[in-house]
Amino acid sequence: MLAVSAPKPARRRGPASDVTRLLPRPLLVAVIAVLLTVVLGPVLYMVFSSVNSDVSVASGAFFPTELHLDNYLKVWSTVDLGTGLMNSVIICSGVAVVCAFLAVATAYVLVRYEFRGRLTFLRGLLGLQSIPGTLMLLPVFVLFSSIATALGVQIIGTRTAVFITYLTFALPFSTWVMVTYLRGLPKALEEAARIDGASSWRILTQIVIPLSWPGIVVSGIFAFLLGWNDVLFASVLTNPETRTAAVALQVFAASQEGGAVPIYGQMMAASLICAVPVVVLYLVFQRYLIGGLTSGGVK
């Protein structure tokens, strides 16, 4: 009698095998190489230019002909970079923390409670994202000027003006991110806590927030980057004492126009210094970012 062997279970293909199946390996390597070149090319150019001489950079040299590591020291006296970085960290960190926790509280109400106007509010969050920030510059400036005239409190030129502006623009998107995330959390835990007599505030602080850290980190980092990269509003709503790092770089670059040879080395060094906090932020919260961005993708 012939022995019949049991059929082997089929191997499940993962995402990596699917990509390999769709693209031949040589083509996949070529695509990855092109993407890395496009992404890392400008970064490497900035790194090499930051330690190169200004004349060499102006002549188009990619690799440094001689090392000028002192560019990273001179930039602190040439540009008011220390004050700009301090203002950016204070404003953007405050916006990230406040925006993240306001977003999770607002999203919890929108997801777990039924009330009139709920869907209209959710649609409004998406609609606010389609309004260009450039159109809001003049209304925001007029609003702050009117408040200063009516109350006698100067707002323009302070960190408070920039903080309120960034918080207003970041909160709708952060709230929508948290709405999407909270929809994936099981209601059983909240119902069990409510049976045990927990209030809504206790459920929010002791159950929802601890389970929502990936979404909170995503919304907070978005709010942080919105303020860190902004130049338009910060250049109008700040003064030399409260200007952010992005505005300090803009002023520094504008002051070099019309000169014989701009100090490209210090400009690139200052740009890399301003990019360090964002890179560190991504590295520290990378695990939460991946979990927050992929939540809700698989049901």
Coordinates of C-alpha atoms in Angstrom, one line a residue:
M1 CA 0.0 0.0 0.0
L2 CA 1.3 3.4 -0.9
A3 CA 1.6 5.9 1.9
V4 CA 0.0 9.2 1.2
S5 CA 1.8 12.1 2.7
A6 CA -0.2 14.9 4.1
P7 CA -0.1 18.1 2.1
K8 CA 2.2 20.8 3.4
P9 CA 0.4 23.9 4.6
A10 CA 0.8 26.8 2.3
R11 CA 3.2 29.5 3.4
R12 CA 1.6 32.9 4.0
R13 CA 3.1 35.7 2.2
G14 CA 4.0 38.8 4.1
P15 CA 4.3 42.4 2.9
A16 CA 8.0 41.9 2.0
S17 CA 7.3 38.8 -0.1
D18 CA 4.5 40.6 -1.9
V19 CA 6.8 43.4 -2.9
T20 CA 9.5 41.0 -4.0
R21 CA 6.9 39.1 -6.0
L22 CA 5.6 42.3 -7.7
L23 CA 9.1 43.7 -8.4
P24 CA 12.1 41.6 -9.5
R25 CA 15.0 41.8 -7.0
P26 CA 17.3 43.9 -9.2
L27 CA 14.6 46.4 -10.0
L28 CA 13.7 46.6 -6.3
V29 CA 17.3 47.3 -5.4
A30 CA 17.4 50.0 -8.1
V31 CA 14.2 51.7 -6.8
I32 CA 15.5 51.7 -3.2
A33 CA 18.8 53.1 -4.3
V34 CA 17.1 55.9 -6.2
L35 CA 14.9 56.8 -3.3
L36 CA 17.8 56.8 -0.9
T37 CA 19.7 59.1 -3.3
V38 CA 16.8 61.5 -3.5
V39 CA 16.3 61.6 0.2
L40 CA 19.9 61.5 1.5
G41 CA 21.4 63.6 -1.3
P42 CA 20.3 67.0 0.0
V43 CA 21.1 66.0 3.6
L44 CA 24.7 65.0 2.6
Y45 CA 25.1 68.2 0.7
M46 CA 24.1 70.2 3.8
V47 CA 26.5 68.2 6.0
F48 CA 29.4 68.6 3.6
S49 CA 28.7 72.3 3.0
S50 CA 28.5 73.0 6.7
V51 CA 32.2 72.1 7.1
N52 CA 33.3 73.5 3.8
S53 CA 34.6 77.0 2.9
D54 CA 32.2 79.5 1.5
V55 CA 34.1 80.0 -1.7
S56 CA 34.1 76.2 -2.4
V57 CA 30.3 76.0 -1.8
A58 CA 29.7 79.0 -4.0
S59 CA 31.8 77.4 -6.8
G60 CA 29.5 74.3 -6.6
A61 CA 31.8 71.9 -4.8
F62 CA 30.0 68.9 -3.2
F63 CA 32.8 67.5 -1.1
P64 CA 34.7 69.8 1.2
T65 CA 38.2 70.8 0.1
E66 CA 39.1 71.8 3.6
L67 CA 37.4 71.3 6.9
H68 CA 35.9 74.3 8.7
L69 CA 34.4 72.8 11.8
D70 CA 34.4 76.3 13.4
N71 CA 31.3 77.1 11.4
Y72 CA 29.3 75.3 14.1
L73 CA 30.8 77.7 16.7
K74 CA 30.7 80.9 14.7
V75 CA 27.0 80.5 13.9
W76 CA 26.0 81.1 17.5
S77 CA 27.4 84.6 17.4
T78 CA 26.5 85.4 13.8
V79 CA 22.9 84.3 14.2
D80 CA 20.7 84.8 17.2
L81 CA 20.1 81.1 17.1
G82 CA 20.1 80.4 20.8
T83 CA 17.1 82.7 21.4
G84 CA 15.3 81.4 18.4
L85 CA 15.7 77.7 19.4
M86 CA 14.6 78.5 23.0
N87 CA 11.5 80.3 21.7
S88 CA 10.7 77.5 19.3
V89 CA 11.1 74.7 21.9
I90 CA 9.0 76.6 24.4
I91 CA 6.2 77.5 22.0
C92 CA 6.1 74.2 20.0
S93 CA 6.4 72.0 23.1
G94 CA 3.5 73.8 24.8
V95 CA 1.4 73.6 21.6
A96 CA 2.2 69.8 21.3
V97 CA 1.2 69.0 24.9
V98 CA -1.9 71.1 25.1
C99 CA -3.1 70.1 21.6
A100 CA -2.6 66.4 22.2
F101 CA -4.6 66.3 25.5
L102 CA -7.3 68.6 24.2
A103 CA -7.6 66.5 21.1
V104 CA -8.0 63.2 23.1
A105 CA -10.6 64.7 25.4
T106 CA -12.6 66.2 22.4
A107 CA -12.3 63.0 20.4
Y108 CA -13.6 61.0 23.4
V109 CA -16.7 63.0 23.6
L110 CA -17.3 62.9 19.8
V111 CA -16.8 59.1 19.7
R112 CA -18.5 57.9 22.8
Y113 CA -21.5 60.3 23.1
E114 CA -24.4 61.0 20.7
F115 CA -25.7 64.6 20.5
R116 CA -27.1 67.0 18.0
G117 CA -24.5 68.5 15.7
R118 CA -22.0 65.7 16.3
L119 CA -21.6 64.8 12.6
T120 CA -21.6 68.5 11.6
F121 CA -18.7 69.0 14.0
L122 CA -16.8 66.1 12.6
R123 CA -17.3 67.3 9.0
G124 CA -16.2 70.8 10.1
L125 CA -12.9 69.3 11.4
L126 CA -12.2 68.1 7.9
G127 CA -13.4 71.3 6.3
L128 CA -11.0 73.4 8.3
Q129 CA -8.1 71.5 6.9
S130 CA -8.9 72.8 3.4
I131 CA -8.5 76.4 4.3
P132 CA -5.0 77.7 3.4
G133 CA -3.1 79.2 6.2
T134 CA -2.1 82.2 4.1
L135 CA -5.7 83.4 4.0
M136 CA -5.8 83.4 7.8
L137 CA -2.8 85.7 8.3
L138 CA -4.6 89.0 8.0
P139 CA -7.7 88.0 10.0
V140 CA -5.5 86.7 12.8
F141 CA -3.4 89.8 12.9
V142 CA -6.5 92.1 12.9
L143 CA -8.1 89.9 15.6
F144 CA -5.1 90.2 17.9
S145 CA -4.8 94.0 17.2
S146 CA -8.5 94.5 18.0
I147 CA -8.1 92.5 21.3
A148 CA -5.1 94.7 22.2
T149 CA -7.1 97.8 21.5
A150 CA -10.2 96.7 23.4
L151 CA -8.5 95.2 26.5
G152 CA -5.3 97.2 26.5
V153 CA -3.2 94.0 26.5
Q154 CA -0.4 93.7 23.9
I155 CA -0.6 90.3 22.2
I156 CA 1.3 90.7 19.0
G157 CA 5.0 90.3 19.6
T158 CA 4.6 87.8 22.4
R159 CA 4.9 84.0 22.6
T160 CA 1.3 83.9 23.5
A161 CA 0.2 85.1 20.1
V162 CA 2.1 82.4 18.3
F163 CA 1.0 79.8 20.8
I164 CA -2.7 80.5 20.3
T165 CA -2.3 80.6 16.5
Y166 CA -0.5 77.3 16.3
L167 CA -2.9 75.7 18.7
T168 CA -5.9 76.8 16.6
F169 CA -4.4 75.4 13.4
A170 CA -3.2 72.1 14.8
L171 CA -6.2 71.2 17.0
P172 CA -8.6 70.2 14.2
F173 CA -6.2 67.7 12.6
S174 CA -5.1 66.3 15.9
T175 CA -8.7 65.9 17.0
W176 CA -9.5 63.9 13.8
V177 CA -6.4 61.7 14.4
M178 CA -7.7 60.9 17.9
V179 CA -11.2 60.3 16.6
T180 CA -9.9 57.7 14.2
Y181 CA -7.8 56.1 16.9
L182 CA -10.4 56.0 19.7
R183 CA -12.9 54.3 17.3
G184 CA -10.6 51.3 17.4
L185 CA -10.5 51.0 21.2
P186 CA -12.9 48.4 22.7
K187 CA -15.8 49.8 24.6
A188 CA -15.9 46.8 27.0
L189 CA -13.2 48.2 29.2
E190 CA -15.1 51.5 29.6
E191 CA -18.4 49.7 30.2
A192 CA -16.8 47.5 32.9
A193 CA -15.3 50.6 34.6
R194 CA -18.6 52.4 34.4
I195 CA -20.4 49.4 36.1
D196 CA -17.8 49.6 38.9
G197 CA -18.9 53.2 39.4
A198 CA -16.1 55.1 37.6
S199 CA -17.0 58.6 36.3
S200 CA -16.4 59.7 32.8
W201 CA -13.4 61.8 33.9
R202 CA -11.8 58.8 35.6
I203 CA -12.4 56.6 32.5
L204 CA -10.8 59.2 30.3
T205 CA -7.7 59.7 32.5
Q206 CA -7.2 56.1 33.7
I207 CA -8.3 54.0 30.8
V208 CA -8.6 56.0 27.5
I209 CA -5.4 58.1 27.8
P210 CA -3.1 55.2 28.8
L211 CA -4.4 53.1 25.9
S212 CA -4.1 56.0 23.4
W213 CA -0.5 57.0 23.8
P214 CA 0.4 56.1 20.1
G215 CA -2.4 58.4 18.8
I216 CA -1.5 61.1 21.4
V217 CA 2.1 61.1 20.3
V218 CA 1.2 61.3 16.6
S219 CA -1.1 64.3 17.2
G220 CA 1.4 66.0 19.5
I221 CA 4.3 65.6 17.0
F222 CA 2.1 67.0 14.2
A223 CA 1.4 70.0 16.3
F224 CA 5.0 70.4 17.2
L225 CA 6.1 70.2 13.5
L226 CA 3.5 72.7 12.4
G227 CA 4.9 75.3 14.7
W228 CA 8.6 74.4 14.2
N229 CA 8.4 74.7 10.4
D230 CA 6.2 77.8 10.3
V231 CA 7.8 81.1 9.1
L232 CA 4.8 83.1 7.9
F233 CA 2.9 83.6 11.1
A234 CA 6.0 83.7 13.3
S235 CA 7.5 86.5 11.2
V236 CA 4.4 88.6 11.6
L237 CA 3.4 87.9 15.2
T238 CA 6.9 88.0 16.8
N239 CA 9.6 90.6 17.5
P240 CA 13.4 90.1 17.7
E241 CA 13.1 88.9 21.3
T242 CA 10.4 86.3 20.6
R243 CA 11.2 85.2 17.1
T244 CA 11.5 81.5 16.5
A245 CA 14.4 79.5 15.0
A246 CA 12.7 79.4 11.5
V247 CA 12.4 83.2 11.5
A248 CA 16.0 83.6 12.7
L249 CA 17.2 81.5 9.8
Q250 CA 15.1 83.5 7.4
V251 CA 16.5 86.8 8.7
F252 CA 20.0 85.4 8.5
A253 CA 19.6 84.2 4.9
A254 CA 18.1 87.6 3.9
S255 CA 20.9 89.5 5.5
Q256 CA 23.4 87.6 3.2
E257 CA 21.7 88.7 0.0
G258 CA 23.8 91.2 -2.0
G259 CA 27.1 90.3 -0.3
A260 CA 30.2 89.3 -2.1
V261 CA 30.2 85.6 -1.0
P262 CA 27.4 84.6 1.5
I263 CA 28.6 82.5 4.4
Y264 CA 27.1 79.3 3.2
G265 CA 29.0 77.2 5.7
Q266 CA 27.3 78.9 8.7
M267 CA 23.9 78.9 7.0
M268 CA 24.1 75.1 6.5
A269 CA 25.4 74.6 10.0
A270 CA 22.5 76.6 11.4
S271 CA 20.0 74.7 9.3
L272 CA 21.4 71.3 10.6
I273 CA 21.3 72.5 14.2
C274 CA 17.7 73.5 13.8
A275 CA 16.9 70.0 12.4
V276 CA 18.4 68.1 15.3
P277 CA 15.5 68.5 17.7
V278 CA 13.0 67.1 15.1
V279 CA 15.3 64.1 14.3
V280 CA 15.7 63.4 18.0
L281 CA 11.9 63.7 18.5
Y282 CA 11.3 61.1 15.8
L283 CA 14.0 58.7 17.1
V284 CA 12.6 58.9 20.7
F285 CA 9.0 58.4 19.7
Q286 CA 9.5 56.1 16.7
R287 CA 7.7 53.2 18.3
Y288 CA 4.6 55.2 19.2
L289 CA 4.6 56.9 15.8
I290 CA 4.4 53.5 13.9
G291 CA 1.6 52.3 16.2
G292 CA -0.3 55.5 15.9
L293 CA 0.0 55.9 12.2
T294 CA -1.0 52.3 11.4
S295 CA -3.9 52.1 13.9
G296 CA -7.2 51.7 12.2
G297 CA -5.6 50.3 9.0
V298 CA -6.6 46.8 9.8
K299 CA -10.0 46.1 11.3

